[in-house]
Short mmCIF file of C-alpha atoms and ligand atoms in Angstrom, two decimals:
data_model
loop_
_atom_site.label_atom_id
_atom_site.label_comp_id
_atom_site.label_asym_id
_atom_site.label_seq_id
_atom_site.Cartn_x
_atom_site.Cartn_y
_atom_site.Cartn_z
CA MET A 1 302.66 70.21 308.90
CA ALA A 2 303.02 72.63 311.83
CA ASN A 3 301.72 76.13 311.25
CA SER A 4 303.51 79.30 312.35
CA ALA A 5 301.97 82.00 314.54
CA SER A 6 300.79 83.75 311.35
CA GLY A 7 298.96 80.57 310.28
CA ASP A 8 301.00 79.65 307.19
CA SER A 9 302.39 76.14 306.93
CA MET A 10 306.08 75.26 306.74
CA THR A 11 305.58 74.16 303.12
CA GLU A 12 304.08 77.54 302.22
CA ARG A 13 307.00 79.33 303.84
CA ILE A 14 309.58 77.16 302.05
CA VAL A 15 307.83 77.83 298.73
CA ARG A 16 307.84 81.59 299.46
CA VAL A 17 311.59 81.42 300.19
CA LEU A 18 312.30 79.57 296.92
CA GLU A 19 310.06 81.94 294.94
CA THR A 20 312.08 84.99 296.01
CA PHE A 21 314.63 83.83 293.39
CA THR A 22 313.95 84.95 289.81
CA SER A 23 315.96 84.89 286.58
CA GLU A 24 317.06 88.46 287.35
CA ARG A 25 317.59 87.89 291.09
CA THR A 26 319.72 84.77 291.44
CA VAL A 27 321.77 85.67 294.53
CA GLN A 28 320.46 87.14 297.79
CA THR A 29 321.37 87.57 301.44
CA THR A 30 319.27 85.72 304.02
CA ALA A 31 317.93 89.09 305.23
CA GLU A 32 316.74 89.94 301.69
CA ILE A 33 315.11 86.52 301.35
CA GLY A 34 313.34 86.98 304.69
CA ARG A 35 312.05 90.42 303.72
CA ARG A 36 310.82 89.29 300.30
CA ALA A 37 309.25 86.11 301.69
CA GLU A 38 307.66 88.17 304.50
CA LEU A 39 309.21 86.01 307.20
CA PRO A 40 310.51 87.05 310.64
CA SER A 41 314.32 87.15 310.62
CA SER A 42 314.69 84.13 312.93
CA SER A 43 312.41 81.98 310.71
CA ALA A 44 314.21 83.11 307.56
CA HIS A 45 317.59 82.12 309.03
CA ARG A 46 316.29 78.76 310.24
CA ILE A 47 314.58 77.86 306.94
CA VAL A 48 317.54 79.02 304.83
CA ASP A 49 319.98 77.04 307.03
CA GLU A 50 317.85 73.90 306.72
CA LEU A 51 317.50 74.28 302.95
CA VAL A 52 321.28 74.81 302.62
CA ARG A 53 321.88 71.62 304.66
CA ALA A 54 319.49 69.74 302.34
CA GLY A 55 321.27 71.13 299.26
CA LEU A 56 318.19 72.92 297.94
CA LEU A 57 319.95 76.26 298.51
CA GLU A 58 323.69 76.98 298.32
CA ARG A 59 325.71 79.51 300.36
CA ASP A 60 328.88 81.05 298.89
CA GLU A 61 331.95 82.30 300.80
CA ASP A 62 330.33 85.76 301.13
CA HIS A 63 327.32 84.08 302.81
CA ARG A 64 325.10 84.90 299.86
CA ILE A 65 322.45 82.38 298.91
CA ARG A 66 321.49 80.92 295.52
CA LEU A 67 319.28 78.02 294.41
CA GLY A 68 321.07 74.69 294.85
CA LEU A 69 322.02 72.35 292.05
CA ARG A 70 320.23 69.59 293.98
CA LEU A 71 316.94 71.41 293.36
CA TRP A 72 317.58 71.32 289.61
CA GLU A 73 318.57 67.63 289.83
CA LEU A 74 315.40 66.65 291.68
CA ALA A 75 313.15 68.81 289.50
CA LEU A 76 314.40 67.26 286.28
CA ARG A 77 314.34 63.67 287.47
CA GLY A 78 311.66 61.90 285.46
CA SER A 79 309.92 65.17 284.67
CA THR A 80 307.83 65.48 281.51
CA ALA A 81 309.81 68.63 280.73
CA LEU A 82 313.02 66.61 280.51
CA ARG A 83 311.42 64.01 278.23
CA LEU A 84 310.20 66.78 275.95
CA ARG A 85 313.53 68.57 275.96
CA GLN A 86 315.42 65.38 275.11
CA ALA A 87 313.07 64.56 272.23
CA ALA A 88 313.30 68.13 270.93
CA LEU A 89 316.98 68.99 271.27
CA PRO A 90 318.43 67.27 268.14
CA HIS A 91 315.68 68.81 265.99
CA MET A 92 316.09 72.23 267.60
CA GLU A 93 319.73 71.98 266.57
CA SER A 94 318.66 71.36 262.95
CA VAL A 95 316.41 74.44 263.02
CA GLN A 96 319.11 76.50 264.61
CA ALA A 97 321.72 75.37 262.04
CA ALA A 98 319.38 76.16 259.12
CA VAL A 99 317.99 79.47 260.40
CA ARG A 100 321.02 80.68 262.42
CA GLU A 101 318.80 82.50 264.89
CA HIS A 102 317.59 81.71 268.43
CA THR A 103 315.44 78.58 268.71
CA GLN A 104 313.23 78.01 271.79
CA LEU A 105 311.08 75.31 273.34
CA ALA A 106 308.28 76.47 275.64
CA VAL A 107 305.47 74.87 277.64
CA LEU A 108 302.35 76.22 279.32
CA GLU A 109 302.90 76.79 283.02
CA GLN A 110 300.49 78.68 285.29
CA ASP A 111 299.06 80.91 282.53
CA GLU A 112 302.46 81.80 281.06
CA ALA A 113 304.91 80.39 278.51
CA LEU A 114 307.83 78.80 280.39
CA PHE A 115 310.98 78.30 278.30
CA LEU A 116 312.65 74.90 278.74
CA GLU A 117 315.44 75.36 276.23
CA ARG A 118 316.98 78.00 274.01
CA LEU A 119 319.72 77.54 271.42
CA SER A 120 321.52 80.64 270.26
CA HIS A 121 323.81 81.60 267.41
CA PRO A 122 326.79 83.96 267.73
CA GLN A 123 325.32 86.28 265.07
CA ALA A 124 321.67 85.93 266.20
CA GLY A 125 319.57 89.06 266.77
CA ALA A 126 317.87 90.40 269.91
CA ASN A 127 315.94 87.93 272.09
CA ILE A 128 314.58 88.37 275.60
CA THR A 129 313.73 84.70 276.25
CA ARG A 130 315.77 82.89 278.91
CA VAL A 131 315.88 79.21 279.86
CA ALA A 132 313.57 78.87 282.90
CA GLY A 133 312.21 82.34 282.06
CA ARG A 134 308.62 83.18 281.21
CA LEU A 135 306.73 85.32 278.71
CA PRO A 136 303.04 86.28 278.67
CA LEU A 137 300.79 84.05 276.56
CA HIS A 138 299.11 86.89 274.64
CA ALA A 139 302.39 88.57 273.66
CA SER A 140 304.96 85.95 272.56
CA SER A 141 304.68 83.73 269.48
CA SER A 142 305.15 80.60 271.66
CA GLY A 143 302.58 81.94 274.10
CA LEU A 144 300.02 82.47 271.34
CA VAL A 145 300.48 78.86 270.15
CA LEU A 146 300.08 77.55 273.71
CA LEU A 147 297.12 79.85 274.42
CA ALA A 148 295.32 78.83 271.21
CA HIS A 149 295.41 75.17 272.30
CA ALA A 150 294.92 75.71 276.04
CA PRO A 151 291.78 74.56 277.88
CA LEU A 152 288.81 76.89 277.28
CA ALA A 153 288.74 78.13 280.89
CA LEU A 154 292.37 79.26 280.65
CA ARG A 155 291.73 80.97 277.29
CA GLU A 156 288.79 82.88 278.75
CA ARG A 157 290.80 83.83 281.85
CA VAL A 158 293.57 85.33 279.66
CA LEU A 159 291.01 87.02 277.36
CA ALA A 160 289.42 88.64 280.44
CA GLY A 161 292.70 90.55 280.84
CA PRO A 162 294.53 92.57 281.72
CA LEU A 163 296.43 92.22 278.40
CA ARG A 164 299.62 94.13 279.18
CA ALA A 165 301.52 95.73 276.26
CA LEU A 166 305.18 94.66 276.06
CA ALA A 167 305.67 96.60 272.82
CA ARG A 168 303.62 98.86 270.58
CA GLU A 169 302.32 95.89 268.56
CA THR A 170 301.39 93.56 271.44
CA ILE A 171 297.72 92.55 271.17
CA THR A 172 295.93 94.28 274.05
CA ASP A 173 292.36 94.10 272.72
CA ALA A 174 290.40 90.98 273.76
CA ALA A 175 288.34 90.85 270.53
CA VAL A 176 291.53 90.99 268.41
CA LEU A 177 293.13 88.29 270.57
CA ARG A 178 290.05 86.07 270.22
CA ARG A 179 290.26 86.32 266.41
CA ARG A 180 294.01 85.67 266.55
CA ILE A 181 293.47 82.50 268.63
CA ALA A 182 290.98 81.24 266.03
CA ASP A 183 293.51 81.97 263.24
CA VAL A 184 296.27 80.08 265.07
CA ARG A 185 294.04 77.06 265.58
CA ARG A 186 293.11 77.09 261.87
CA GLU A 187 296.54 77.86 260.37
CA GLY A 188 298.71 75.88 262.79
CA PHE A 189 301.42 78.53 263.32
CA VAL A 190 302.11 82.03 264.61
CA VAL A 191 304.10 84.85 263.02
CA ALA A 192 304.20 87.73 265.52
CA PRO A 193 306.16 90.78 264.35
CA GLY A 194 306.97 93.38 267.00
CA SER A 195 304.82 91.80 269.71
CA ILE A 196 307.64 91.53 272.27
CA GLU A 197 310.22 93.90 270.79
CA GLN A 198 309.86 96.18 267.79
CA VAL A 199 313.08 94.81 266.25
CA SER A 200 312.09 91.14 266.09
CA THR A 201 309.49 88.69 264.83
CA GLY A 202 308.57 85.55 266.76
CA VAL A 203 307.60 82.51 264.68
CA ALA A 204 306.15 79.46 266.48
CA VAL A 205 304.47 76.09 265.81
CA PRO A 206 302.77 73.59 268.14
CA ILE A 207 304.22 70.22 269.19
CA ARG A 208 301.71 67.47 269.91
CA ASP A 209 302.05 64.37 272.05
CA ALA A 210 299.23 61.80 272.07
CA GLY A 211 297.05 64.31 270.20
CA GLU A 212 297.49 67.18 272.69
CA VAL A 213 299.58 70.30 272.17
CA VAL A 214 302.30 69.97 274.82
CA ALA A 215 304.80 72.61 273.71
CA ALA A 216 305.65 75.38 271.27
CA LEU A 217 308.78 75.51 269.15
CA SER A 218 309.84 78.99 268.05
CA VAL A 219 312.53 81.11 266.47
CA VAL A 220 313.10 84.81 266.97
CA LEU A 221 314.05 86.56 263.73
CA PRO A 222 315.29 90.09 263.05
CA ARG A 223 312.23 92.05 261.95
CA GLU A 224 313.40 92.40 258.32
CA THR A 225 313.92 88.61 257.81
CA PRO A 226 311.08 86.93 255.83
CA PRO A 227 309.56 84.22 258.09
CA GLY A 228 308.95 81.57 255.34
CA PRO A 229 312.18 79.53 255.61
CA ALA A 230 312.09 79.58 259.44
CA LEU A 231 308.47 78.43 259.43
CA ALA A 232 309.30 75.54 257.06
CA ALA A 233 312.22 74.48 259.32
CA LEU A 234 310.00 74.70 262.44
CA LYS A 235 307.23 72.58 260.88
CA GLN A 236 309.71 69.92 259.81
CA ALA A 237 311.29 69.86 263.29
CA ALA A 238 307.89 69.72 265.00
CA SER A 239 306.96 66.59 262.98
CA ALA A 240 310.30 64.98 263.85
CA ILE A 241 309.88 65.81 267.57
CA GLU A 242 306.35 64.37 267.52
CA ALA A 243 307.75 61.16 265.96
CA ALA A 244 310.46 61.01 268.66
CA LEU A 245 307.81 61.43 271.39
CA ARG A 246 305.71 58.65 269.81
CA ALA A 247 308.74 56.32 269.69
CA ASP A 248 309.47 57.16 273.34
CA ARG A 249 305.97 55.98 274.38
CA ARG A 250 306.44 52.51 272.94
C1 PHB B 301 308.29 85.80 270.43
O1 PHB B 301 308.19 84.61 270.71
O2 PHB B 301 307.38 86.37 269.83
C2 PHB B 301 309.48 86.57 270.83
C3 PHB B 301 310.24 86.16 271.92
C4 PHB B 301 311.35 86.89 272.31
C5 PHB B 301 311.72 88.02 271.62
C6 PHB B 301 310.97 88.44 270.52
C7 PHB B 301 309.86 87.70 270.13
O3 PHB B 301 312.81 88.71 272.00
#
């Protein structure tokens, strides 16, 4: 692929353009994209125009740019995330109906927990997770499940820090986190009060496919709610999702 004067390839520049979009920043002008992707204005306009023509970006009547639906379509096609989400969804609905709080499905992605799905309830409490949003592994209940079962090199990388505090009770001490990881591996679940927000408790369990932990299923409870019933519902759903994934392999 042809390189620009600055030496970066066209693929790298396209990736930088796409990565300027975040869950908080979903709409931008081409000039903003160019500035954030550190591209000369002419390159930014050319790349954005080409991506709009290909449907990977969309331009509205005010000439503002957002990620294109085609990108979502291509990304989901045959992806393992879609298979997991489809296997999980009916059982997430059961958890959500029983617990009446937010229910999430997360996977490990580049040293963070990436949320594939979230079901909410009209009366559910606070929750900062977003579909296609991320949370740090050491802080969220889902993240702690995924971290505890991650490859050793990744675990050590996270333990080496920095372990940023999201709330007063986030684990920021590597020795404490190491003990917590051992507990999660032994007990098979996480109850994390106040780790993300003082007002809530994250409860999460692992989901295995072919013997490997591939996802975490979690609920976010108001801090005063006892976690027992949610944990029981999560464990039951995790077994059912694992059975669905097994059936899907046959
Ligand atoms: C958690 O998984 O621990 C968690 C996630 C989102 C929140 C609170 C807790 O808002």
